[in-house]
Coordinates of C-alpha atoms in Angstrom, one line a residue:
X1 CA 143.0 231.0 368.9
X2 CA 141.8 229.7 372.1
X3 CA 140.7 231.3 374.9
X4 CA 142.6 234.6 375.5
X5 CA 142.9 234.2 379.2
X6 CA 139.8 233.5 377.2
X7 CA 139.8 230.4 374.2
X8 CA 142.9 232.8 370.7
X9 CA 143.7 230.1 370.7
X10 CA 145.4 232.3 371.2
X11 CA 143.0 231.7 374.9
X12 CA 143.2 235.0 377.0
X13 CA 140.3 234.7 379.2
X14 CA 140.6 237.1 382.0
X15 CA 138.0 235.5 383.5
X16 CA 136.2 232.1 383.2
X17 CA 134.4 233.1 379.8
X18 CA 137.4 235.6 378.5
X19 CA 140.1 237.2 375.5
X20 CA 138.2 239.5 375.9
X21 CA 139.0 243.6 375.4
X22 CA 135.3 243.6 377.4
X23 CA 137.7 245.6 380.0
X24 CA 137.9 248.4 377.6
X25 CA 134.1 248.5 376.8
X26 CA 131.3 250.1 378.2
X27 CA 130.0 247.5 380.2
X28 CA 133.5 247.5 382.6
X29 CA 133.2 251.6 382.6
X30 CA 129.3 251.9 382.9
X31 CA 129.5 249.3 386.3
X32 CA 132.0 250.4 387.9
X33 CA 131.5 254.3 387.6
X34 CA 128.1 253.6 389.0
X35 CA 128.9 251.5 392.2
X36 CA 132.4 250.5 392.8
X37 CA 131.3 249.3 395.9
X38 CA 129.3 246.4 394.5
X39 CA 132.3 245.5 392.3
X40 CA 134.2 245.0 396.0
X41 CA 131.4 242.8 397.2
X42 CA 131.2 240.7 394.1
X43 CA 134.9 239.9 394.2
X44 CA 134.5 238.9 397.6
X45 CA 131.4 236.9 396.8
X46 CA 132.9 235.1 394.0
X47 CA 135.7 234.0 396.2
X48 CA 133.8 232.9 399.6
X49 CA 131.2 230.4 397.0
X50 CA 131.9 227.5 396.5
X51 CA 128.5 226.1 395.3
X52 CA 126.8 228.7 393.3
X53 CA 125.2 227.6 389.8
X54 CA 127.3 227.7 386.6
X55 CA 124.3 230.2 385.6
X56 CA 125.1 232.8 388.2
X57 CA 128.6 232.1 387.6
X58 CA 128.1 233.2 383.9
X59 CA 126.7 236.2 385.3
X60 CA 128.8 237.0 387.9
X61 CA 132.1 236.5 385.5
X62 CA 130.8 238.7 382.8
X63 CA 129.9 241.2 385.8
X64 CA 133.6 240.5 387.2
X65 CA 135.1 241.9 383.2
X66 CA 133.4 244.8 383.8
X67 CA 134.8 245.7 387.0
X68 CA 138.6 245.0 385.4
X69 CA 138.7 242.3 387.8
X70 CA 139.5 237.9 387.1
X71 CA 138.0 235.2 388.8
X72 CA 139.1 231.6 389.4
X73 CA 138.3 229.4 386.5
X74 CA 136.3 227.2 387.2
X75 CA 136.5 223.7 385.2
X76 CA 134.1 223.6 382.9
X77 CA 126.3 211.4 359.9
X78 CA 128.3 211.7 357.0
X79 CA 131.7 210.1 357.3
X80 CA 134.6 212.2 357.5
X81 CA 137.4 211.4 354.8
X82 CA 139.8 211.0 357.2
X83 CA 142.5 208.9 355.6
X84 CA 146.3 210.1 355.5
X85 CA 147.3 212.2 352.5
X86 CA 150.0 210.0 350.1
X87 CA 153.4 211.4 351.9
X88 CA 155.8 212.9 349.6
X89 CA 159.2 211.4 350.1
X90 CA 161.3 213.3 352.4
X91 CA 163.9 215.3 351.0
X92 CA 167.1 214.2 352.1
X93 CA 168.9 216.6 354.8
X94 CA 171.1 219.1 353.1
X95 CA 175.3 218.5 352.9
X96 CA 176.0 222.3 352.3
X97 CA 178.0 222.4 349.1
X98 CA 177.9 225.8 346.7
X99 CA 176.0 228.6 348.0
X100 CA 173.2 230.4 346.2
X101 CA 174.0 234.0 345.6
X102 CA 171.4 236.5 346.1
X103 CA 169.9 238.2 342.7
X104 CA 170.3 241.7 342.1
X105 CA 167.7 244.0 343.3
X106 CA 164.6 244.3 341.1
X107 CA 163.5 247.1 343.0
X108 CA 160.2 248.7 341.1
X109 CA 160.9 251.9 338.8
X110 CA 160.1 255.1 340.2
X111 CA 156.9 256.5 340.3
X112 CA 156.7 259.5 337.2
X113 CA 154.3 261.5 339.7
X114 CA 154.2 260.9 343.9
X115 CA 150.5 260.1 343.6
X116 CA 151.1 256.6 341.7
X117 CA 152.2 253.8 343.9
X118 CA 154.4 251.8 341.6
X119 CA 153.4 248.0 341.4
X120 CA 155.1 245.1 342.8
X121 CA 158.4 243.7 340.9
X122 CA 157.2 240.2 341.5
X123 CA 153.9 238.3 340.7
X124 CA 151.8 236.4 342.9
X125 CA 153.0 237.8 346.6
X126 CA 149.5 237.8 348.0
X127 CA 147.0 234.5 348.1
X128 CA 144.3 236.6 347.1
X129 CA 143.1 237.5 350.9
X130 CA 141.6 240.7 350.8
X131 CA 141.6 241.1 354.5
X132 CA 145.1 240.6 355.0
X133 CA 146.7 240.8 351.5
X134 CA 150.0 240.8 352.4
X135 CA 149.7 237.1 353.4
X136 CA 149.9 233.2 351.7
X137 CA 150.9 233.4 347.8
X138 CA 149.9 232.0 344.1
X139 CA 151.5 230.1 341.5
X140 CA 152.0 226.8 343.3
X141 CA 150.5 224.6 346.1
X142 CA 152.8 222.7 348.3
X143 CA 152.5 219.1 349.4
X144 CA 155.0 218.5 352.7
X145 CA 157.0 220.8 354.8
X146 CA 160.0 218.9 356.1
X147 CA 161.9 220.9 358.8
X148 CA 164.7 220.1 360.0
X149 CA 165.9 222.2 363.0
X150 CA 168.4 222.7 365.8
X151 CA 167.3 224.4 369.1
X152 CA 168.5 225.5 372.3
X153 CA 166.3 227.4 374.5
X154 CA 169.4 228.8 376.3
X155 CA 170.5 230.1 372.8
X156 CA 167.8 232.3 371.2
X157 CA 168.7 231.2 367.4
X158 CA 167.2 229.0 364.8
X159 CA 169.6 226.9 362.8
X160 CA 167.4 225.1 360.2
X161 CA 166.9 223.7 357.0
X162 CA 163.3 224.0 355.3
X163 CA 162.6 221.4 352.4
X164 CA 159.6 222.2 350.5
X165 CA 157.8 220.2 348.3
X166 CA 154.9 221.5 345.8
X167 CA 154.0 221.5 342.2
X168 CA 153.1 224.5 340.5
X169 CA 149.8 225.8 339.3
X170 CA 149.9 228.0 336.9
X171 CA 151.1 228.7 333.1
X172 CA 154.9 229.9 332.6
X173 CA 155.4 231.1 336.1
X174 CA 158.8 232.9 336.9
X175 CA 158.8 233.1 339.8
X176 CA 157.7 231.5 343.1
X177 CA 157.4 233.4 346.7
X178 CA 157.3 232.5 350.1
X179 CA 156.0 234.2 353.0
X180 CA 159.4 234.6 355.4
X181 CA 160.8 237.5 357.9
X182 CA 164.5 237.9 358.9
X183 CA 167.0 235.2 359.3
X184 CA 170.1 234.5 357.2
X185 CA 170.1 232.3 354.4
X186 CA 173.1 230.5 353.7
X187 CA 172.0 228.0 351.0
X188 CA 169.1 228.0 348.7
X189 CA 168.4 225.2 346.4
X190 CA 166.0 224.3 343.8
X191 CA 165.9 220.4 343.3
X192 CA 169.0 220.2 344.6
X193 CA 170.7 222.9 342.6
X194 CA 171.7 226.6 343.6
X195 CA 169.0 229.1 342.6
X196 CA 169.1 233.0 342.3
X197 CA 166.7 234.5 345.0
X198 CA 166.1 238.2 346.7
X199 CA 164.4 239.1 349.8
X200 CA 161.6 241.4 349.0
X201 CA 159.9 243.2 352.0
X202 CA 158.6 240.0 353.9
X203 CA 158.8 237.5 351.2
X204 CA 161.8 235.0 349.7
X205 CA 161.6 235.5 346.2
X206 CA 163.1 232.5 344.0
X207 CA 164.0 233.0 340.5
X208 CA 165.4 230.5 338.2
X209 CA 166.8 230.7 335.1
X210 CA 164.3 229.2 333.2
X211 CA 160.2 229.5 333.8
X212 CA 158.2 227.4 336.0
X213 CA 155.5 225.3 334.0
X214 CA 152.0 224.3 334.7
X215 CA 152.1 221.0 336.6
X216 CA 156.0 220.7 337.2
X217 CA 157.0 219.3 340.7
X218 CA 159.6 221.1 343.0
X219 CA 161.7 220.7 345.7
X220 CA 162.9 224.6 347.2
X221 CA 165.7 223.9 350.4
X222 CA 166.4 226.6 352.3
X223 CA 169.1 226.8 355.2
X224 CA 169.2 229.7 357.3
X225 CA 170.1 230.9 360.9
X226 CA 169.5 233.6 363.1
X227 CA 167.2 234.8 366.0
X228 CA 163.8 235.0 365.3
X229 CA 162.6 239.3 364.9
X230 CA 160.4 240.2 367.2
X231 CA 157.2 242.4 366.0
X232 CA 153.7 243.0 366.8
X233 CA 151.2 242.0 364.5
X234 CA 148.4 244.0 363.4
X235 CA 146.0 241.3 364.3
X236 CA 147.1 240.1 368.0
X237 CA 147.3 243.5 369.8
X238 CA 147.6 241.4 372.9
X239 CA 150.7 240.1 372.2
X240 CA 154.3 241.7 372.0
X241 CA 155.2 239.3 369.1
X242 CA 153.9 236.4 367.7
X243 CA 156.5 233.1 366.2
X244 CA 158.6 231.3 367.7
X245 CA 159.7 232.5 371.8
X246 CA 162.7 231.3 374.0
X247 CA 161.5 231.7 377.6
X248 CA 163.9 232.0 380.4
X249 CA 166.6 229.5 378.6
X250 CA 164.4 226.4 379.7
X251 CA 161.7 226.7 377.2
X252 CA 160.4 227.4 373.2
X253 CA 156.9 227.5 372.5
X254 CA 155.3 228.6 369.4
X255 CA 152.2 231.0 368.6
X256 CA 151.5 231.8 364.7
X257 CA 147.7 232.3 364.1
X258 CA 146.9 233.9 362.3
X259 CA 150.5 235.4 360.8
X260 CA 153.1 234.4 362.8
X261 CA 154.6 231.2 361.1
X262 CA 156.8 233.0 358.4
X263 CA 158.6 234.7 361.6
X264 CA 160.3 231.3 361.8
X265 CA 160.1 229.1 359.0
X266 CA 160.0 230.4 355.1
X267 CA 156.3 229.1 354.0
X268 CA 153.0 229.8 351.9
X269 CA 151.5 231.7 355.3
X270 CA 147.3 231.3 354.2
X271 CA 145.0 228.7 355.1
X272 CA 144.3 228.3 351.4
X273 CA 147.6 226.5 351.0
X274 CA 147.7 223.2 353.6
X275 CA 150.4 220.6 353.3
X276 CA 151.9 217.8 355.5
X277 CA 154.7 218.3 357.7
X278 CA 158.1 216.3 359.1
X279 CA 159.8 217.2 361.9
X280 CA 162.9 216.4 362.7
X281 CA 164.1 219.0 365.9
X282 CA 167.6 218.6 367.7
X283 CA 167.6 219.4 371.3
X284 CA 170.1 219.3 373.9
X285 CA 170.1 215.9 376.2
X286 CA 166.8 215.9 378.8
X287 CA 164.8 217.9 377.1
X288 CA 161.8 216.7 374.6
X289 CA 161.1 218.6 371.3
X290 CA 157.7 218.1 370.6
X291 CA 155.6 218.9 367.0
X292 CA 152.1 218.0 365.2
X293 CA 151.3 214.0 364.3
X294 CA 153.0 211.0 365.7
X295 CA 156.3 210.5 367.0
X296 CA 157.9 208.3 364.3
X297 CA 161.8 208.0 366.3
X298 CA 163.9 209.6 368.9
X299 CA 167.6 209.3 368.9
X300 CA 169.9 210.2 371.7
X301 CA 173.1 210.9 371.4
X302 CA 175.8 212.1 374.5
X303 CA 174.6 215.5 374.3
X304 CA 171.9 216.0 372.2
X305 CA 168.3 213.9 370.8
X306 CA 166.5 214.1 367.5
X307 CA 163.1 213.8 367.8
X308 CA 161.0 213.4 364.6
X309 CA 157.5 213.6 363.9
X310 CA 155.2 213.7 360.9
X311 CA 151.8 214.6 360.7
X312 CA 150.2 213.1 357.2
X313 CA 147.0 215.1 357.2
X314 CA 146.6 218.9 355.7
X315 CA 147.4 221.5 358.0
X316 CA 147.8 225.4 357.6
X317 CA 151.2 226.9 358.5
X318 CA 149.7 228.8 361.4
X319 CA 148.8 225.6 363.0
X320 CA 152.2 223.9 362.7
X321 CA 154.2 223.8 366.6
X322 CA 157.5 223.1 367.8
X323 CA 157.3 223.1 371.6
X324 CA 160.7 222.2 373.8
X325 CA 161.1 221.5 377.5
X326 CA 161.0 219.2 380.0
X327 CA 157.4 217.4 380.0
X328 CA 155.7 214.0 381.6
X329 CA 154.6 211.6 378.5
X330 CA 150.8 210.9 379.2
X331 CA 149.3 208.2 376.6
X332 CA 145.6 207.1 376.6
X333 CA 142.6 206.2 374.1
X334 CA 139.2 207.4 374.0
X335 CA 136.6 204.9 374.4
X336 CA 136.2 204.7 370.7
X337 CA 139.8 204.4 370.4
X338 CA 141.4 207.4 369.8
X339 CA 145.2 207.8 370.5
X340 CA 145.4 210.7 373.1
X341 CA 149.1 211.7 374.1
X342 CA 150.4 214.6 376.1
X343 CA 153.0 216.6 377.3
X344 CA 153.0 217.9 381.3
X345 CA 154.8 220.2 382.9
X346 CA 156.3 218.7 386.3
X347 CA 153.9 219.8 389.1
X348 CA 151.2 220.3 386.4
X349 CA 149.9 216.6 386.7
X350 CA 147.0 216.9 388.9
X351 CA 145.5 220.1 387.9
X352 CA 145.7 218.3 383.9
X353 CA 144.4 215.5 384.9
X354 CA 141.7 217.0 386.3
X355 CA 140.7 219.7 383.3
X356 CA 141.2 216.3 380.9
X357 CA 139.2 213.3 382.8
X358 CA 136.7 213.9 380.3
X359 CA 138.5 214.3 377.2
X360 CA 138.0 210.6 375.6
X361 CA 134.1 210.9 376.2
X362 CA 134.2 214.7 375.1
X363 CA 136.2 214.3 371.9
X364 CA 133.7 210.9 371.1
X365 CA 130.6 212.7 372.0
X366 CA 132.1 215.3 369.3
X367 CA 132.7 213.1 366.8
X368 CA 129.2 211.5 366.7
X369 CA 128.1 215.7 366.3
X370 CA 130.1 216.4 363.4
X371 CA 131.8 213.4 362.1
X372 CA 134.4 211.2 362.6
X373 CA 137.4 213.0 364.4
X374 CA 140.0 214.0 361.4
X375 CA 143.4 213.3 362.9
X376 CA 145.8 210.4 363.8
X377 CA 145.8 211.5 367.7
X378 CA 144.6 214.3 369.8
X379 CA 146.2 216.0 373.0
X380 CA 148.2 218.8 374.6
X381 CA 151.5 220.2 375.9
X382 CA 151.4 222.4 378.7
X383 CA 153.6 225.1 378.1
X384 CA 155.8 228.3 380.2
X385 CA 153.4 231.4 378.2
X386 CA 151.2 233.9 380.2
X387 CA 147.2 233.4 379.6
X388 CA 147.3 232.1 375.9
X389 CA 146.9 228.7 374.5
X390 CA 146.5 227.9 370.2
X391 CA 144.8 225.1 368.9
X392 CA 148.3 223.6 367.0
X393 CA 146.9 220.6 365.1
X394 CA 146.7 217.3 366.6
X395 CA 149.2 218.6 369.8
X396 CA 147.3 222.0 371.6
X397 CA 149.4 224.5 373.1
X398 CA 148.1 224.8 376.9
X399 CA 149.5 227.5 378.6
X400 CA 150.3 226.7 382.4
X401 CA 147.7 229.3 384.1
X402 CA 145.0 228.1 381.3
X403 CA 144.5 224.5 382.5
X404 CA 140.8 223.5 382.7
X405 CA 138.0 221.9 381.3
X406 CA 136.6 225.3 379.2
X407 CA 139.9 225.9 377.8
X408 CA 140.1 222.0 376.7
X409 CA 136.6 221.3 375.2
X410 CA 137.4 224.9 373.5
X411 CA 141.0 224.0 372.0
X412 CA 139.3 220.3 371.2
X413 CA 136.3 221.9 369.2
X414 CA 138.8 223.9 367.2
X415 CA 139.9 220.5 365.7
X416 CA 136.7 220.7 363.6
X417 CA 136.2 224.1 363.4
X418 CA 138.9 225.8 361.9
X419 CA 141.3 223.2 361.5
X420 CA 139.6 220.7 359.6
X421 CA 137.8 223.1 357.8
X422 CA 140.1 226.1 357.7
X423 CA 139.0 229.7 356.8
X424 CA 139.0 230.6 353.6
X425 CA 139.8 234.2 354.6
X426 CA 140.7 235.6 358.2
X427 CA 137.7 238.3 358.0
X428 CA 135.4 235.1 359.0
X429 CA 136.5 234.4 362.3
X430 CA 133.5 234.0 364.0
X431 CA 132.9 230.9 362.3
X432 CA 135.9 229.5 364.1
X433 CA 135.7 231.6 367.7
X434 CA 132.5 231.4 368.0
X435 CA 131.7 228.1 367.2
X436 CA 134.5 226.4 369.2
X437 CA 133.2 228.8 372.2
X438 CA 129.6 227.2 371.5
X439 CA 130.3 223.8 371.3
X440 CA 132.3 224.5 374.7
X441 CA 128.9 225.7 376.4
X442 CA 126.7 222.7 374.7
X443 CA 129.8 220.3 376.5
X444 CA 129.1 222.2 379.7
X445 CA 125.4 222.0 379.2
X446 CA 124.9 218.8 377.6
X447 CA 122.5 217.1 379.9
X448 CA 120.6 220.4 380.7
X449 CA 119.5 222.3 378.1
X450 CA 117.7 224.5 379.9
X451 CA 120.6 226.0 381.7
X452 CA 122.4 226.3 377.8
X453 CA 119.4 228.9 377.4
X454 CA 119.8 230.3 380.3
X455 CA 123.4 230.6 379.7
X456 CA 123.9 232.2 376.0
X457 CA 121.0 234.9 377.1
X458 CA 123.4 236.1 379.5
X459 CA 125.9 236.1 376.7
X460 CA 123.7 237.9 374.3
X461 CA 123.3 240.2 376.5
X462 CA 126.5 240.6 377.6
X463 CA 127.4 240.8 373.5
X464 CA 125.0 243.9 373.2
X465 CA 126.5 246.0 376.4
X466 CA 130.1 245.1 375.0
X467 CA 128.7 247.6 372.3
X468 CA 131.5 246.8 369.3
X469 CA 130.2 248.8 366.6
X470 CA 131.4 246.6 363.6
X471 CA 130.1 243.8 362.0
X472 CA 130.4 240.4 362.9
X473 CA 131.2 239.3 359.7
X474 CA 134.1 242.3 359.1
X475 CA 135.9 243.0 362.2
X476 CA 138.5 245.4 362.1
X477 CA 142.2 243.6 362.2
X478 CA 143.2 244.8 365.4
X479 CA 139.3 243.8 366.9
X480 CA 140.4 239.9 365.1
X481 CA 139.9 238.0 368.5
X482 CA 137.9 240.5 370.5
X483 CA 135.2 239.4 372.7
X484 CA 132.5 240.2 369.6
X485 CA 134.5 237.2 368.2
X486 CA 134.0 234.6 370.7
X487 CA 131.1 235.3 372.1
X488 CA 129.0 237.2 369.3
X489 CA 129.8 234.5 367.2
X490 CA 128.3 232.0 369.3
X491 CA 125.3 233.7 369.9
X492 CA 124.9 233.4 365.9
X493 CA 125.5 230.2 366.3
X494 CA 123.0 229.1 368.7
X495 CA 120.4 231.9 367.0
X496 CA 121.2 229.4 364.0
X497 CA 120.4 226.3 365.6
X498 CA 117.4 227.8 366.6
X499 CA 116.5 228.9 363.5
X500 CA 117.2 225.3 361.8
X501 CA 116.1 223.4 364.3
X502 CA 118.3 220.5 365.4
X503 CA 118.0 218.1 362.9
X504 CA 119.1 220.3 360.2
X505 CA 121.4 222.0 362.1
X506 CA 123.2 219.2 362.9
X507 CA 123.1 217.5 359.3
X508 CA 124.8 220.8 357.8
X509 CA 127.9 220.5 359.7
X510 CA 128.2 216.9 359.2
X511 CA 127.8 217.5 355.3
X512 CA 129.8 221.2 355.8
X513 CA 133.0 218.9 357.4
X514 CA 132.7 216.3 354.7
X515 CA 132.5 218.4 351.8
X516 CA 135.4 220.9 353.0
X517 CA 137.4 218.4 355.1
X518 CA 140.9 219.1 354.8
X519 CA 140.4 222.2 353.2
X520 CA 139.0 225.8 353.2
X521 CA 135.6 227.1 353.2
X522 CA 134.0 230.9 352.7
X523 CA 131.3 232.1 354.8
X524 CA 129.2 231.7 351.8
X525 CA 129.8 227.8 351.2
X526 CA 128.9 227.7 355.1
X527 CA 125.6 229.2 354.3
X528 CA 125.2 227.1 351.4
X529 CA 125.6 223.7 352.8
X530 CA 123.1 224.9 355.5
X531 CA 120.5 226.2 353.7
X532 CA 120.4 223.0 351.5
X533 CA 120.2 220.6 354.7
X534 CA 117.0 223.7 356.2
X535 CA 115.6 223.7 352.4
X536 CA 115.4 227.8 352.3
X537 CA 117.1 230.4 352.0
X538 CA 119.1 231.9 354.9
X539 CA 120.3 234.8 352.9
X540 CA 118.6 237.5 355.3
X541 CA 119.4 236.0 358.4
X542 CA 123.0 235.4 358.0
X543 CA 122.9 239.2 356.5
X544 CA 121.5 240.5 359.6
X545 CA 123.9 238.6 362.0
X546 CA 127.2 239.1 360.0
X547 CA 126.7 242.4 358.6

């Protein structure tokens, strides 16, 4: 995510450099048991300065977290193949005709002794993601997501229809599953065609008559209503819910990293499994639906507008957004000519214009670090949602009380790091957090990097007070975005750099992003492509920083 008030993406950061649980550590309990008083003073300090060095801020913020206080933010090569994926024809929207009836339950026998946890009914309902297993799924990879939806943020209900395109992968498949929670289906085709299917725990099971064969191409529709269940996942403690949200009848935003997507759309819910996407959202008159990619076409009728979008690049589910309200279209390009468009709140135009007047020269100085920039366009829409913002492909969600420059160049770096290349499993999330945190700092600290010194030895020693007693490499799921995250995994980061030395350093994530581009990569194909661009091994080193 981005910053949690600091960069989750979902960004919490309670203070300048924040998502952070730091308040429930040692360091906050340690400080302020041994002199409140001094945690008075600093507040006060902090909020008379108005000149003092982004060094001593560093310090002073991290001191801030500990005293359960926030501060004022402050603002702070190989070619890339980065041409579109061929689109798959869009599926044409659905007439509802017959209506698929739901299977019979294929419930699992019973158990012959209370020890024995009977198996599954169904094949391939995990991708194979051994830190959370009951996500993504096997037997086929899809190629476009085309949804086609009907919002209201006065009404909390999804009215859709879901057309998705794929071909399967493996031998005599009979099934095929899809990551999806609550709703009501009232129509589920296969190419066109009525197919059995069952709900099983939190998947859409489909099961035609007849196998699946290796290689055979598919079209699954699915219709369905309802309003969206509301649940906390086991990853985002900080959240009640994660999905799709209706905020005060004026507003939808959506947050789904790293499980939240199948709470409002049926989908293959992994990383492992990128397609493209269409849009095509109904909203009533004077308000703007906005999604990933370009916007291809809007049509306004007396009461209601269709605004479609497609984005023809891969793309995990938990990066796919639908965001609806009332925003300010802001269009630019960065000096080296890359489309930037936003979406701004009214009375949010200054403060974005300030946290963005470097964005063209930031997300160019970016692409000479680590290759061309991926995507057809880059920006933001400022959104109605308390202290987090997600780096949604191509169109970052910025939450309202989260507009600055850290949060930007975070959300920005995540283009590369994590959406480009994607995780290969969630356990690795340093290498997206703490990365996008550290090429944040190098933005800040570009033209002195001296200060970038000074700066990530206060954060490594601010990592070792914070005293998380896992490993870097294998947090615990509720620990997923915890301040280890962010800002341990940047010290690795810069410890790496370090270690390399620039020119390598540099060279491996130019040859990391153009060999994974578009895709996935494990924490051991990171460590590969780096140790062939430093010419030794790095086994001991990455085994001492990740676990």
């Amino acid at each position: 995510m981005g910053v949690v008030g600091w960069p989750i993406d979902f960004l919490l950061l309670p203070a300048q450099y924040g998502e952070m649980e730091m308040k429930k550590q040692a360091f906050k309990a340690k400080i302020k048991k041994n002199n409140p008083q001094a945690c008075g003073e600093l507040i006060n300090l902090v909020e008379r300065s108005r000149t003092i060095t982004q060094i001593a801020q560093i310090f002073l913020l991290l001191l801030l977290v500990a005293c359960g206080e926030t501060a004022a933010p402050t603002t702070t090569p190989t070619p890339i193949q980065n041409t579109p994926i061929s689109q798959t024809v869009a599926t044409p929207t659905l007439v509802l005709t017959e209506t698929a009836v739901p299977s019979t339950s294929l419930s699992a026998s019973p158990s012959p002794t209370p020890q024995v946890t009977p198996p599954p009914p169904f094949a391939g309902l995990s991708i194979g993601d051994p830190y959370a297993p009951e996500l993504g799924n096997t037997g086929y990879d899809v190629a476009e997501y085309e949804l086609i939806m009907a919002l209201d943020p006065a009404v909390e209900n999804i009215d859709a229809t879901v057309h998705i395109s794929g071909v399967v992968t493996g031998p005599a498949v009979e099934t095929l599953s899809l990551d999806f929670v609550g709703f009501t289906e009232t129509e589920v085709l296969l190419d066109m065609r009525p197919v059995a299917y069952t709900r099983f725990e939190d998947k859409l099971i489909i099961e035609p008559s007849l196998s699946f064969t290796e290689g055979q191409t598919f079209t699954i529709s699915i219709t369905y209503a309802g309003n969206p269940v509301e649940r906390p996942s086991r990853y985002v403690g900080f959240a009640a819910s994660v999905g799709m949200s209706f905020v005060d009848g004026e507003s939808i935003y959506v947050l789904s990293e790293p499980d939240g997507s199948r709470y409002w759309f049926p989908n293959n819910d992994h990383p492992r499994d990128k397609a493209t996407y269409r849009f095509e959202i109904t909203v009533p008159v004077g308000l703007t639906a906005v999604a990933n990619g370009l916007l291809i076409d809007q049509i306004d009728g007396e009461t209601i507008s269709t605004f479609i979008w497609e984005h023809d690049f891969p793309m995990a589910s938990y990066l796919a957004t639908v965001v609806v309200g009332e925003f300010e279209r802001q269009e630019e390009v960065s000096p080296d000519g890359i489309l930037l468009r936003h979406y701004v709140n009214e009375g949010a135009q200054a403060e974005f214009a300030a946290a963005t007047a470097e964005l063209g020269e930031a997300i160019d100085w970016m692409s000479d670090l680590f290759g061309p920039y991926p995507y057809e366009a880059f920006g933001f829409v400022t959104a109605d949602v308390s202290s987090v913002s997600l780096e949604t492909q191509t169109m970052v969600l910025l939450a309202d009380n989260m507009i600055g420059q850290t949060t930007v160049m975070h959300e920005l770096a995540h283009m590369w790091f994590g959406n480009w290349v994607s995780l290969d499993s969630w356990q690795q999330m340093w290498r997206n957090e703490g990365f996008a945190t550290y090429v944040q700092l190098m933005w800040e600290n570009r033209n002195d990097p001296e200060e970038l010194e000074l700066a990530m030895a206060a954060i490594e020693s601010a990592v070792e007070e914070n005293g998380d007693d896992f490993p870097l490499g294998d947090p615990p799921p509720a620990k997923l975005f915890s301040f280890n995250t962010y800002f341990g995994g940047a010290v690795f980061v810069h410890a790496l750099r370090q270690e390399m030395g620039d020119e390598a350093f540099f060279s491996g994530l130019q040859t990391y992003f153009a060999t994974y581009g578009g895709g996935t990569a494990s924490d051991d194909e990171f460590q590969a492509v780096m140790e062939a661009a430093h010419g030794q091994s790095l086994d001991a080193f990455f085994a001492e920083w990740l676990e």
